[in-house]
XYZ file of N, CA and C in Angstrom:
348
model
N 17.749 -34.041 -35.111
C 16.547 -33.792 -34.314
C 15.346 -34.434 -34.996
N 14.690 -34.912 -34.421
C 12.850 -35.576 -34.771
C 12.468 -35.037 -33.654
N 10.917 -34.857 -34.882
C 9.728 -34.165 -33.975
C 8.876 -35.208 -34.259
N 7.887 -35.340 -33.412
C 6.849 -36.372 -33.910
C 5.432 -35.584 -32.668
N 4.851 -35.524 -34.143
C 3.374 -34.681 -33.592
C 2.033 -35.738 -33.119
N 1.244 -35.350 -32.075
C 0.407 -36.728 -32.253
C -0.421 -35.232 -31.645
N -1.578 -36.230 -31.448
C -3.096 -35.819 -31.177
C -4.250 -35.119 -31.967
N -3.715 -35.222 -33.383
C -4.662 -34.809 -33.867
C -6.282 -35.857 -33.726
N -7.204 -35.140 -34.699
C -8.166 -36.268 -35.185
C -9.093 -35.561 -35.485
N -10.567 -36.225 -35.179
C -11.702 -35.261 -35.927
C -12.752 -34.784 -34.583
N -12.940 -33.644 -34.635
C -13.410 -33.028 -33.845
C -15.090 -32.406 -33.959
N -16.134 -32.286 -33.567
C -17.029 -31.168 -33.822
C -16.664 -29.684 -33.196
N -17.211 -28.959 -33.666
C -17.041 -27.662 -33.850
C -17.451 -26.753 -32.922
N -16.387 -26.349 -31.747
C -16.496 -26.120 -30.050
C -15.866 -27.037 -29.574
N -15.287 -27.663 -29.828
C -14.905 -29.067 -29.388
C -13.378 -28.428 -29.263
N -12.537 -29.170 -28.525
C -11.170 -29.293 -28.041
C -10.231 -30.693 -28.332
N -9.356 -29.851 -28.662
C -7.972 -31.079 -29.194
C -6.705 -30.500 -28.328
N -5.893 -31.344 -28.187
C -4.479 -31.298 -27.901
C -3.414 -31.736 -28.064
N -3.012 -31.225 -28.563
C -1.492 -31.538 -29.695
C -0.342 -31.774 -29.050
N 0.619 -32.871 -29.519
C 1.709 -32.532 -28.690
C 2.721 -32.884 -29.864
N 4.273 -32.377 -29.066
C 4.979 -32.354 -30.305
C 6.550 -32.821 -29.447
N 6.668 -34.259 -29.709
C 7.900 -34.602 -28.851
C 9.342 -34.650 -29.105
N 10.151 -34.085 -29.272
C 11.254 -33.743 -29.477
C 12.809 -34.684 -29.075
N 13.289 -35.404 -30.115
C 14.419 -35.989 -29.726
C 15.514 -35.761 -30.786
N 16.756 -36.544 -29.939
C 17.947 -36.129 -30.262
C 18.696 -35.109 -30.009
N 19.568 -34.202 -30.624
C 19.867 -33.140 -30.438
C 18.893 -32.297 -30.396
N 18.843 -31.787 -29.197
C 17.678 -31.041 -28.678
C 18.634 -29.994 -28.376
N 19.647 -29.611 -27.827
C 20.680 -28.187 -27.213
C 20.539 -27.044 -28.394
N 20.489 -26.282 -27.885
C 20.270 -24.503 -28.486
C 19.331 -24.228 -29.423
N 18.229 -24.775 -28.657
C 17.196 -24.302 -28.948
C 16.601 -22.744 -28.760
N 16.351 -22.109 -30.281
C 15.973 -20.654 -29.871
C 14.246 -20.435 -29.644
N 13.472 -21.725 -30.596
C 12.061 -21.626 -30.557
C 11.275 -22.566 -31.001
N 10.422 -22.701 -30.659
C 9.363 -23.720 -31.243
C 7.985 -23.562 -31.531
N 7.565 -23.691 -32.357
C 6.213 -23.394 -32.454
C 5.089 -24.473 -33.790
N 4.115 -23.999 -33.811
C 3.108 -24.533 -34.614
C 2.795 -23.937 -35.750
N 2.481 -24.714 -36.665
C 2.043 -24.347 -37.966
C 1.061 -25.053 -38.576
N 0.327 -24.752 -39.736
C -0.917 -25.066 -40.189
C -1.102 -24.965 -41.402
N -1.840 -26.523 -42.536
C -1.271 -25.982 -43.344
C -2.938 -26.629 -44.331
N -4.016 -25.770 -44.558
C -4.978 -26.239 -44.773
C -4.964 -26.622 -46.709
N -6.062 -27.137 -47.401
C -6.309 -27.824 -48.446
C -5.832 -26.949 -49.537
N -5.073 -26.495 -50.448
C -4.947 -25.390 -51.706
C -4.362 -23.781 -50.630
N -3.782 -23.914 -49.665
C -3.566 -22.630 -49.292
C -1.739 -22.734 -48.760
N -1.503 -21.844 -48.685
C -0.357 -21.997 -47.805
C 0.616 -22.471 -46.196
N 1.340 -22.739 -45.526
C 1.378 -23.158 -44.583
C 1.509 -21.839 -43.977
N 0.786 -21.676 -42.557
C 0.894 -20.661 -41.549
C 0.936 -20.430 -40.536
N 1.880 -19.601 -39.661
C 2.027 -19.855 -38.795
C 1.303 -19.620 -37.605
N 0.895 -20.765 -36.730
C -0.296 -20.459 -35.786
C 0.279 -19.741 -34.103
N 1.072 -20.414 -33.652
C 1.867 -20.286 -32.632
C 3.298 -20.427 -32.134
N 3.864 -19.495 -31.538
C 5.240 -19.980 -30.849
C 5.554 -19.828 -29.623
N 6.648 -20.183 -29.452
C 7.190 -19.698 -27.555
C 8.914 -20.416 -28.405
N 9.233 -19.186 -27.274
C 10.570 -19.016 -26.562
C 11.045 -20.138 -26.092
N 12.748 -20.537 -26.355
C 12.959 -21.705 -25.609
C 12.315 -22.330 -24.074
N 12.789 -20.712 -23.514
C 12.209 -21.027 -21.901
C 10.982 -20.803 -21.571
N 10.218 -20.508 -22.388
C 8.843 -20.503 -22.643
C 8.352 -19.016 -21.957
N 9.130 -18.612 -21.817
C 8.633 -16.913 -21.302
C 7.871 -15.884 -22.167
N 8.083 -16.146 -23.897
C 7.271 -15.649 -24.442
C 6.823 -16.294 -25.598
N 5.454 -16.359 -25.782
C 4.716 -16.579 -26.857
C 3.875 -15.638 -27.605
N 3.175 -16.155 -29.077
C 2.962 -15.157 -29.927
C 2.122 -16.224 -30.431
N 0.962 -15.415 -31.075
C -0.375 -16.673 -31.548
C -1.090 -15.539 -32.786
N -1.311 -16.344 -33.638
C -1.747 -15.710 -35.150
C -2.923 -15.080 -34.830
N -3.700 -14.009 -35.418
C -4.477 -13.289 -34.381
C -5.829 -13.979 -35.021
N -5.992 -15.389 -35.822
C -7.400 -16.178 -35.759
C -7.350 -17.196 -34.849
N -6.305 -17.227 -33.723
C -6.235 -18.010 -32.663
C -6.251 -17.753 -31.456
N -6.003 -16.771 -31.623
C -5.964 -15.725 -30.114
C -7.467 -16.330 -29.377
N -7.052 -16.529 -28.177
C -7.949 -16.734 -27.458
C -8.747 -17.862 -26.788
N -8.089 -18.763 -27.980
C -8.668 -20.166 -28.215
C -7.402 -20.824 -27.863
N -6.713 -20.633 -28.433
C -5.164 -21.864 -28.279
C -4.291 -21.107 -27.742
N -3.827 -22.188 -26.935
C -2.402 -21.731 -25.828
C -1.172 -23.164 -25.968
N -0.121 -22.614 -26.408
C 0.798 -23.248 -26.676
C 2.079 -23.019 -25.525
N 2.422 -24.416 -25.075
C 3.412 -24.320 -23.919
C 4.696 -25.678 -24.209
N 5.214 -25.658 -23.179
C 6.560 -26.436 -23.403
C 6.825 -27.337 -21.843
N 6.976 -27.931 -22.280
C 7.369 -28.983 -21.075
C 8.812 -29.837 -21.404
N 10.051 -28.797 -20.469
C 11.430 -29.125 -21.131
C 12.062 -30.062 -20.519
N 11.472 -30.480 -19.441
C 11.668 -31.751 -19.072
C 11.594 -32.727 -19.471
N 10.455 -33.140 -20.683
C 9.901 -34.154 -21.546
C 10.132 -33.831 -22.853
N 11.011 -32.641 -23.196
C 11.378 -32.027 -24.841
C 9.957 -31.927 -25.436
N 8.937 -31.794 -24.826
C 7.683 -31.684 -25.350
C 7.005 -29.863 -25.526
N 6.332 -29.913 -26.688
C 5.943 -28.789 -27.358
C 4.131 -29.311 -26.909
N 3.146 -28.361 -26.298
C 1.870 -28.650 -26.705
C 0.897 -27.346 -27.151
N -0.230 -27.456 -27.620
C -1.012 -27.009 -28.359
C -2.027 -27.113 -28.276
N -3.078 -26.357 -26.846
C -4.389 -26.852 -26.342
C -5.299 -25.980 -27.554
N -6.341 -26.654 -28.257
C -7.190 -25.767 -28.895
C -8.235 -26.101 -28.352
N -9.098 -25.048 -27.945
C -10.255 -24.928 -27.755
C -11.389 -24.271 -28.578
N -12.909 -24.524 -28.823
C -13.821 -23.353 -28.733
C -13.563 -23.744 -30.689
N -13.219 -24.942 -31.200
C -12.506 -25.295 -32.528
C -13.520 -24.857 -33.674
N -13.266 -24.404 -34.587
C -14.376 -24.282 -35.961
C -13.691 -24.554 -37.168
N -14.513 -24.983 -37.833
C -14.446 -25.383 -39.193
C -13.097 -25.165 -39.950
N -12.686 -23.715 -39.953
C -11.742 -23.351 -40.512
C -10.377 -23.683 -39.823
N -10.274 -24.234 -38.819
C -9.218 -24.351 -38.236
C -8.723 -25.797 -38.705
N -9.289 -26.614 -39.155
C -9.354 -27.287 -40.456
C -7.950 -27.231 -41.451
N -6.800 -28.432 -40.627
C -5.542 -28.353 -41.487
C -4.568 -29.458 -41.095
N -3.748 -29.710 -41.630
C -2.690 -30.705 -40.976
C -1.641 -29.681 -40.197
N -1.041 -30.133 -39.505
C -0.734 -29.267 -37.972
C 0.654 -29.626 -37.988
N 1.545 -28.943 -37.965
C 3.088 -29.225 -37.909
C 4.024 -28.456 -36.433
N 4.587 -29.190 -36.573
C 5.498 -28.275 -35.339
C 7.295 -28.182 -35.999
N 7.090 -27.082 -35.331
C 9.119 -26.554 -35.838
C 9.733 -26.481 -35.000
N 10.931 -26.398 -34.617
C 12.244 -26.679 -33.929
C 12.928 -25.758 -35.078
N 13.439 -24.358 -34.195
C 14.221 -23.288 -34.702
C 15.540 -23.604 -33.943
N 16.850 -23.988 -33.907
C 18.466 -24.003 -33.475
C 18.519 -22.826 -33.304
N 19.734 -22.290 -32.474
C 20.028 -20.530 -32.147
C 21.022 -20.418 -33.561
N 21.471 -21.486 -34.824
C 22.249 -21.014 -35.191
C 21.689 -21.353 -36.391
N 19.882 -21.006 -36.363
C 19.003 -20.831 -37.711
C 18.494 -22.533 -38.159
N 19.136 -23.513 -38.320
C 18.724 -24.211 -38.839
C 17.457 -24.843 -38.346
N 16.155 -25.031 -38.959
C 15.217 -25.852 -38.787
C 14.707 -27.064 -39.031
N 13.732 -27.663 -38.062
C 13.478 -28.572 -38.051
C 11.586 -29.029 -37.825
N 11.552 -30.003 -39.220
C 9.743 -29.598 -38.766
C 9.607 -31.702 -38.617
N 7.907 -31.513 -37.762
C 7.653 -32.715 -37.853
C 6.693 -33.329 -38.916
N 6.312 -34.768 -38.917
C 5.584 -35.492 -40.145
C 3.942 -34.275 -40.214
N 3.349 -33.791 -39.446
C 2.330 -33.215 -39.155
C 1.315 -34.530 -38.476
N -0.109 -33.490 -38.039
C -0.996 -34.464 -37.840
C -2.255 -34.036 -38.323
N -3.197 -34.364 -39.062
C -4.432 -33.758 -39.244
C -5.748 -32.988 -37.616
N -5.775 -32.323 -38.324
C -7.375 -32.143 -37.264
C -8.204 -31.846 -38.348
N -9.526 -31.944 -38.104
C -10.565 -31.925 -38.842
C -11.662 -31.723 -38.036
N -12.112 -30.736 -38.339
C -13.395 -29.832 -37.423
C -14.490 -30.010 -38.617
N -15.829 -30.557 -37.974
C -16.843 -30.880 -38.191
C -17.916 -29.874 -38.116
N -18.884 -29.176 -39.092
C -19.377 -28.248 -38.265
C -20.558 -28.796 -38.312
């Protein structure tokens, strides 16, 4: 499996980005996918996920509200609308590919960079 993340870049602060995260190869049994974040001296964390069939998602509660993460399984595509963006949101941006039989899969990342 490859993921390959695009849309990052540099943003001001309120400003909106959209991420996408395209998915090839063995793509079958898929249990989840989601986003992660991984800013300067801190740890990587997790921002968002959804369900293969996209019926349920779950968002880190400094995102709530702002970013909505969806799936388009027609195109093996993962996206990641952020809105309403600040400073701290400030990280290189990864996406994962969870298998139903555990093994994972992450992509190169992409930066965003919020300007305040």
């Amino acid at each position: 499996v490859q993921l390959v993340e695009s849309g990052g870049g540099l943003v001001q602060a309120g400003g909106s980005l959209r991420l996408s995260c395209a998915a090839s190869g063995n793509t079958g049994s898929i249990n989840a996918m989601g986003w992660y974040r991984q800013a300067p001296g801190k740890q990587r964390e997790v921002v968002a996920g959804i369900t293969s069939g996209g019926e349920s998602t779950n968002y880190a509660d400094s995102v709530k509200g702002r970013f909505t993460i969806s799936r388009d399984n027609a195109k093996n595509t993962m996206y990641l609308q952020m809105n309403s963006l600040k400073p701290e949101d400030t990280a290189v941006y990864y996406c994962r590919l969870l298998k139903d039989y555990g093994t994972s899969y992450w992509g190169q990342g992409t930066q965003v960079t919020v300007s305040s």
